[in-house]
Amino acid sequence: MAPPDLPLFERDREQAVLSAVIGELRSGRPALVTVTGEPGLGQNELLRWAAGQARDRGVHVLAARATSAEHELRYGVVAQLLAPEDRDIATRLFVAPQRPGGLPGLNHLLTACHDRPTLLVVQDVQWLDPASLRWLEALARRLPRAPLALLTSTTGTAIDRPEWSVGTPLTGLASTIELALPPLTTSGVSAAVRTVCGVPGDTDFTDALAQATRGVPAVVHEVLLRFTRTGCAPRAEHVEHLRALTAEVVGDHAAQALSELRDPVAVDVLRALAVCGDLLDFPLVCTLAGLHPVPEARLRATLMASGLLTPRDGSPPGHDAVVRARILEEMPAADRADLYARAARLAQRVAVADQGIAELLLRARPVGAPWAVATLRRGFAAALRSGRRDRATAYLARALDEPLRSEERARVELQLASVQMVTAPTAAERRLHGLIRSTGTGTGLRAQAVDLCLLGGDTRAARLAQPTGSGTLGAPVPCGADVLAPGRGSGTGSPPGRRARAVAGDATAPRGGNTSDPAHRDGADEHPERTATADNDATVSERDELATVGDRHELATVSERHELIALLRVARFLRHEETCPGVPPAPALPEHSHSPAVAGVRAWEHAMAGVHLEASRRLARAAFAPDPGGRPPLVTPRLFACRALFLTDDGDEAEAHLATLLNEAHRQRAAIAIAHVLAVRADLHLRHGRPDAAARDLAAAEAELPPARLHPLFVPYWASLNLVADLQNGRPDRAREIAARPVPSLSEECATSAYLLFARGVLARSEDDPQRARAYFRACGRWLLHYGCVNPAVLPWRSLAAEAAHALGDDAEALRLTREEVRLAARWGTRSALGRAELGLAVVIRENRTEHFRAAVATLSESPARTDYTRAVLELASAESAEAERRTALALTSRRASTAGGVAPGPLPGFSQAPPAPAGVPPGRGAAPHPRPPAGWPALSPAEHETALLAASGLANREIATTLSVTTRAVELRLSGVYRKLRIRGREELRALRYGPEGG
């Protein structure tokens, strides 16, 4: 309802029409004028203005207003019109019995109009009582015989639309006019701002006001009045406050209109529309409201007359959210929940879309039907596909309110926690801890819960899964399940004889005995016959023991315990807690288990210790085999198996497994798993020498798991990947920024801290700061050794620390570190690790450097470490240039091209560039010092850097293309970029820059 003092903005046309009607009325010409529009457009204000104009011109004015409260009052409006002429008319109309066909006071009014022109003004004719409606229709038929004009207003469609409003022949020669009021334009809203606030408003402020109010003058006026009371100026910075005020005003208008709606049936239908008006058509909404005798057309007209419904397919008006909320606020909570439940049932019967039904179920009481949970889970999947994680978690949380079987409830809890790990990690951890402690959780779900906790960084969950009795995870289990004791095997769901045959061919059993003793593992590889005998003895023992296991349930229990032990070992690697009081040590892995999880973790532990290369490779592959008992696969052990394959030089195979993991995580909509798989694949890309692909995977991982949600345990690992990717992609400024970022205190207690220390050392090395580089590499080594990692294939910190020590003049330390790395790399046995170690030794040793470089090139030529091989070739070419024996390097390059089937990774990239020039090394010690790079050298990308070094070494474009596994055209484009950035003209100047006068 427009306030009385609402200015008539942009109503010039309507005012001109009404002025003309009043002028013709004085000349004796009758008229019928109807002003229509949505509530708040100023219909009644315009009628009051016309009445004032008529009085000023000497026209007699009779006015009345219909209301919903008087809709059933006979002749209520007629009494208001005739009261100024006859004070006793109301008594006669309300008390006297109604005569058939009687029209009280009409003839007297028509007679009086002949003496003076009369204007009848009736507001809100949508609420006319039936008797008054008949009276006014009779008046309209008689208008041509009297100088009388009827001016009415209405909102929407009247309950019983008056015939005069459509210009029927009943009106004869009278002018019939309908004025439909439009909303204010942006110019009108701007004028209202200037009028009410006293100053012009910003364009952004005015546009926001027009959009929020839809140009309804009553809402615009009241919003501006409330806004000016706050003392704020109409500026853009107050737009949010303006929107909040608009929501309040719209809600107040809706509440006022609702309070004026007296028909209980209409109220019920309006509430049903507020619940499901967008999902069901109007007849179904009326069915939801209940059986009633009121015709559908009359209900629709009543709601439209109230202003709470527009003719837009029966849906609520434009301010849907605010109006619906205000309508439903008036209902008791229990009635509202019951209405939503009934609406959901009706929507399910008529096959409404799943998300629509799920929205209804969110606010409904439990319906107790199986279709409700199924619908909510389908809505959950659809919401995740559209990126609405908050809505998806709301659907699953609502599903938990329905009656569910214990196993189904556990699955829903697990699915919900997998999403909450990204949106609400604390709530997810509480939910998962409840699953882990529960004794009624289904097969595999406890291990999946622990697995999900580890992906979220919660290492405590693995210890929560320990039995509450006297034993630990590795302790003997009653009822024949003591296969968990060290040296025992595991059972499956197969019959005992079949299980025994499966144990004999167990692909996950290592050939090295007890892996808790590295020395023993070394000896096992040296004596294969002894290993085979030990395996056979263990197989016999396991066969006997499996025969004692009672039933499938006990076998599933054993398999679950094996998985939990494997996950506990992962938690121990991520964060050492055994030094804390009261924390027991993690049990050893079962030596002969069919569990793929045990195989994956054991493969990683072999790789960390740098022993049992073939066993590690075999176990890593076994981690991706289906579980014999049909248990669902776990993510974390398979990720560690992929990382083990990195270290066994099987990067291509690891990439295929990561693609499988990624597809599986996408199918399950597990954002936390997707992010971790992408991060590990970025690590693989960096080891393959593909920093651009690594950067894309890291960006996709951060889109799934924002850095703010990343657990502190994984912050160092992700930061190291980003740092090295930026460094390799030619963005050293971003790499420095990442290195300078502080990490959470908890990050300094985890194994992944070694990766960040190593990456910072790589950055310091690229900045020609051997002092800082050595400090970082030493810290990295201490941290890795603290966690039991001695394999140089994980991070070759020894050789890089040795190169830094060599640059600082400490040759003794350099030789000690490089020789130790050579020994450990030889024990591990991969060509890439050994080749890198030999290359590091060649850099720091003084005697026979060229021969050492040749050995490194020969080893790396048979490895997938492309970047390290390229560096070795360059170093050999540099060393041989002093002896004029570059032919050897060229011949080795050709051999590399003929034997390599592709390119595969070296270790973590960033240390594959040529080392900086030694600082402070006296002449004659170590390698001949390289001159400082030219001014434009840091601007080169890693690809341009490699190409420039090979070109400066004398290789032709075709040879460079063969070495780098690219096309000749790519080499030409890279060299063009090098020449442009270094501001040189060709290879001769490049050669002079690379080697200086002595190497020319």
mmCIF file of N, CA and C in Angstrom, residues 283-335:
data_model
loop_
_atom_site.group_PDB
_atom_site.id
_atom_site.type_symbol
_atom_site.label_atom_id
_atom_site.label_comp_id
_atom_site.label_asym_id
_atom_site.label_seq_id
_atom_site.Cartn_x
_atom_site.Cartn_y
_atom_site.Cartn_z
ATOM 1 N N PRO A 283 -3.384 -26.324 -9.881
ATOM 2 C CA PRO A 283 -4.347 -27.339 -9.398
ATOM 3 C C PRO A 283 -3.738 -28.305 -8.380
ATOM 4 N N LEU A 284 -2.482 -28.723 -8.604
ATOM 5 C CA LEU A 284 -1.845 -29.615 -7.633
ATOM 6 C C LEU A 284 -1.587 -28.903 -6.320
ATOM 7 N N VAL A 285 -1.256 -27.613 -6.389
ATOM 8 C CA VAL A 285 -1.062 -26.849 -5.156
ATOM 9 C C VAL A 285 -2.363 -26.783 -4.376
ATOM 10 N N CYS A 286 -3.470 -26.578 -5.077
ATOM 11 C CA CYS A 286 -4.769 -26.561 -4.389
ATOM 12 C C CYS A 286 -5.079 -27.915 -3.769
ATOM 13 N N THR A 287 -4.688 -28.992 -4.453
ATOM 14 C CA THR A 287 -4.870 -30.332 -3.887
ATOM 15 C C THR A 287 -4.042 -30.497 -2.619
ATOM 16 N N LEU A 288 -2.818 -29.973 -2.624
ATOM 17 C CA LEU A 288 -1.966 -30.052 -1.443
ATOM 18 C C LEU A 288 -2.568 -29.290 -0.273
ATOM 19 N N ALA A 289 -3.229 -28.170 -0.569
ATOM 20 C CA ALA A 289 -3.831 -27.369 0.507
ATOM 21 C C ALA A 289 -4.996 -28.079 1.168
ATOM 22 N N GLY A 290 -5.599 -29.077 0.519
ATOM 23 C CA GLY A 290 -6.702 -29.821 1.117
ATOM 24 C C GLY A 290 -7.992 -29.620 0.348
ATOM 25 N N LEU A 291 -8.958 -30.482 0.671
ATOM 26 C CA LEU A 291 -10.265 -30.387 0.019
ATOM 27 C C LEU A 291 -11.000 -29.150 0.503
ATOM 28 N N HIS A 292 -11.612 -28.427 -0.437
ATOM 29 C CA HIS A 292 -12.348 -27.215 -0.100
ATOM 30 C C HIS A 292 -13.360 -26.959 -1.201
ATOM 31 N N PRO A 293 -14.446 -26.235 -0.876
ATOM 32 C CA PRO A 293 -15.493 -25.998 -1.892
ATOM 33 C C PRO A 293 -15.236 -24.797 -2.786
ATOM 34 N N VAL A 294 -14.172 -24.039 -2.531
ATOM 35 C CA VAL A 294 -13.928 -22.816 -3.289
ATOM 36 C C VAL A 294 -13.392 -23.170 -4.666
ATOM 37 N N PRO A 295 -13.974 -22.619 -5.758
ATOM 38 C CA PRO A 295 -13.460 -22.906 -7.107
ATOM 39 C C PRO A 295 -12.026 -22.398 -7.269
ATOM 40 N N GLU A 296 -11.290 -23.103 -8.139
ATOM 41 C CA GLU A 296 -9.899 -22.745 -8.368
ATOM 42 C C GLU A 296 -9.752 -21.321 -8.908
ATOM 43 N N ALA A 297 -10.633 -20.944 -9.824
ATOM 44 C CA ALA A 297 -10.539 -19.602 -10.408
ATOM 45 C C ALA A 297 -10.735 -18.534 -9.349
ATOM 46 N N ARG A 298 -11.664 -18.767 -8.429
ATOM 47 C CA ARG A 298 -11.899 -17.768 -7.380
ATOM 48 C C ARG A 298 -10.705 -17.680 -6.423
ATOM 49 N N LEU A 299 -10.075 -18.847 -6.137
ATOM 50 C CA LEU A 299 -8.890 -18.819 -5.279
ATOM 51 C C LEU A 299 -7.758 -18.031 -5.942
ATOM 52 N N ARG A 300 -7.546 -18.295 -7.230
ATOM 53 C CA ARG A 300 -6.484 -17.577 -7.931
ATOM 54 C C ARG A 300 -6.763 -16.070 -7.915
ATOM 55 N N ALA A 301 -8.008 -15.692 -8.157
ATOM 56 C CA ALA A 301 -8.349 -14.271 -8.171
ATOM 57 C C ALA A 301 -8.180 -13.649 -6.790
ATOM 58 N N THR A 302 -8.532 -14.392 -5.749
ATOM 59 C CA THR A 302 -8.374 -13.866 -4.389
ATOM 60 C C THR A 302 -6.911 -13.597 -4.068
ATOM 61 N N LEU A 303 -6.037 -14.549 -4.452
ATOM 62 C CA LEU A 303 -4.622 -14.375 -4.162
ATOM 63 C C LEU A 303 -4.014 -13.255 -5.004
ATOM 64 N N MET A 304 -4.471 -13.142 -6.244
ATOM 65 C CA MET A 304 -3.972 -12.036 -7.051
ATOM 66 C C MET A 304 -4.444 -10.704 -6.511
ATOM 67 N N ALA A 305 -5.651 -10.667 -6.009
ATOM 68 C CA ALA A 305 -6.169 -9.430 -5.440
ATOM 69 C C ALA A 305 -5.398 -9.018 -4.195
ATOM 70 N N SER A 306 -4.864 -10.006 -3.482
ATOM 71 C CA SER A 306 -4.098 -9.678 -2.282
ATOM 72 C C SER A 306 -2.734 -9.079 -2.595
ATOM 73 N N GLY A 307 -2.288 -9.245 -3.851
ATOM 74 C CA GLY A 307 -0.955 -8.772 -4.211
ATOM 75 C C GLY A 307 0.144 -9.758 -3.889
ATOM 76 N N LEU A 308 -0.215 -10.902 -3.307
ATOM 77 C CA LEU A 308 0.783 -11.917 -2.966
ATOM 78 C C LEU A 308 0.974 -12.934 -4.076
ATOM 79 N N LEU A 309 0.232 -12.778 -5.163
ATOM 80 C CA LEU A 309 0.349 -13.670 -6.302
ATOM 81 C C LEU A 309 0.166 -12.856 -7.565
ATOM 82 N N THR A 310 0.991 -13.145 -8.547
ATOM 83 C CA THR A 310 0.896 -12.450 -9.828
ATOM 84 C C THR A 310 0.453 -13.436 -10.893
ATOM 85 N N PRO A 311 0.020 -12.958 -12.049
ATOM 86 C CA PRO A 311 -0.442 -13.865 -13.099
ATOM 87 C C PRO A 311 0.667 -14.619 -13.801
ATOM 88 N N ARG A 312 1.826 -14.737 -13.183
ATOM 89 C CA ARG A 312 2.989 -15.360 -13.813
ATOM 90 C C ARG A 312 2.987 -16.850 -13.531
ATOM 91 N N ASP A 313 2.132 -17.577 -14.266
ATOM 92 C CA ASP A 313 2.025 -19.038 -14.153
ATOM 93 C C ASP A 313 1.718 -19.499 -12.740
ATOM 94 N N GLY A 314 1.081 -18.657 -11.988
ATOM 95 C CA GLY A 314 0.681 -19.063 -10.654
ATOM 96 C C GLY A 314 1.762 -19.069 -9.623
ATOM 97 N N SER A 315 2.937 -18.613 -9.919
ATOM 98 C CA SER A 315 4.032 -18.605 -8.952
ATOM 99 C C SER A 315 3.977 -17.331 -8.131
ATOM 100 N N PRO A 316 4.617 -17.307 -6.977
ATOM 101 C CA PRO A 316 4.616 -16.105 -6.152
ATOM 102 C C PRO A 316 5.272 -14.944 -6.863
ATOM 103 N N PRO A 317 5.113 -13.724 -6.368
ATOM 104 C CA PRO A 317 5.604 -12.536 -7.073
ATOM 105 C C PRO A 317 7.117 -12.478 -7.143
ATOM 106 N N GLY A 318 7.624 -11.373 -7.728
ATOM 107 C CA GLY A 318 9.044 -11.274 -8.013
ATOM 108 C C GLY A 318 9.939 -11.392 -6.802
ATOM 109 N N HIS A 319 9.536 -10.869 -5.668
ATOM 110 C CA HIS A 319 10.370 -10.958 -4.457
ATOM 111 C C HIS A 319 10.150 -12.323 -3.807
ATOM 112 N N ASP A 320 10.448 -13.386 -4.527
ATOM 113 C CA ASP A 320 10.079 -14.732 -4.084
ATOM 114 C C ASP A 320 10.639 -15.077 -2.717
ATOM 115 N N ALA A 321 11.945 -14.937 -2.562
ATOM 116 C CA ALA A 321 12.584 -15.414 -1.333
ATOM 117 C C ALA A 321 12.043 -14.687 -0.115
ATOM 118 N N VAL A 322 11.948 -13.366 -0.199
ATOM 119 C CA VAL A 322 11.505 -12.587 0.956
ATOM 120 C C VAL A 322 10.039 -12.850 1.261
ATOM 121 N N VAL A 323 9.199 -12.832 0.201
ATOM 122 C CA VAL A 323 7.761 -13.020 0.408
ATOM 123 C C VAL A 323 7.478 -14.426 0.923
ATOM 124 N N ARG A 324 8.119 -15.412 0.347
ATOM 125 C CA ARG A 324 7.889 -16.778 0.812
ATOM 126 C C ARG A 324 8.322 -16.937 2.260
ATOM 127 N N ALA A 325 9.471 -16.404 2.575
ATOM 128 C CA ALA A 325 9.945 -16.529 3.958
ATOM 129 C C ALA A 325 8.965 -15.887 4.926
ATOM 130 N N ARG A 326 8.458 -14.716 4.571
ATOM 131 C CA ARG A 326 7.528 -14.039 5.481
ATOM 132 C C ARG A 326 6.206 -14.797 5.592
ATOM 133 N N ILE A 327 5.753 -15.382 4.494
ATOM 134 C CA ILE A 327 4.520 -16.171 4.552
ATOM 135 C C ILE A 327 4.693 -17.387 5.455
ATOM 136 N N LEU A 328 5.816 -18.088 5.296
ATOM 137 C CA LEU A 328 6.025 -19.315 6.063
ATOM 138 C C LEU A 328 6.397 -19.041 7.514
ATOM 139 N N GLU A 329 6.913 -17.844 7.795
ATOM 140 C CA GLU A 329 7.214 -17.493 9.184
ATOM 141 C C GLU A 329 5.966 -17.450 10.043
ATOM 142 N N GLU A 330 4.835 -17.188 9.417
ATOM 143 C CA GLU A 330 3.597 -17.089 10.188
ATOM 144 C C GLU A 330 3.062 -18.451 10.611
ATOM 145 N N MET A 331 3.621 -19.532 10.052
ATOM 146 C CA MET A 331 3.141 -20.879 10.373
ATOM 147 C C MET A 331 3.871 -21.436 11.591
ATOM 148 N N PRO A 332 3.225 -22.227 12.409
ATOM 149 C CA PRO A 332 3.946 -22.973 13.451
ATOM 150 C C PRO A 332 4.956 -23.918 12.823
ATOM 151 N N ALA A 333 6.063 -24.146 13.500
ATOM 152 C CA ALA A 333 7.143 -24.947 12.933
ATOM 153 C C ALA A 333 6.686 -26.355 12.584
ATOM 154 N N ALA A 334 5.887 -26.971 13.450
ATOM 155 C CA ALA A 334 5.444 -28.345 13.178
ATOM 156 C C ALA A 334 4.550 -28.391 11.952
ATOM 157 N N ASP A 335 3.645 -27.426 11.813
ATOM 158 C CA ASP A 335 2.774 -27.395 10.637
ATOM 159 C C ASP A 335 3.577 -27.150 9.365
#
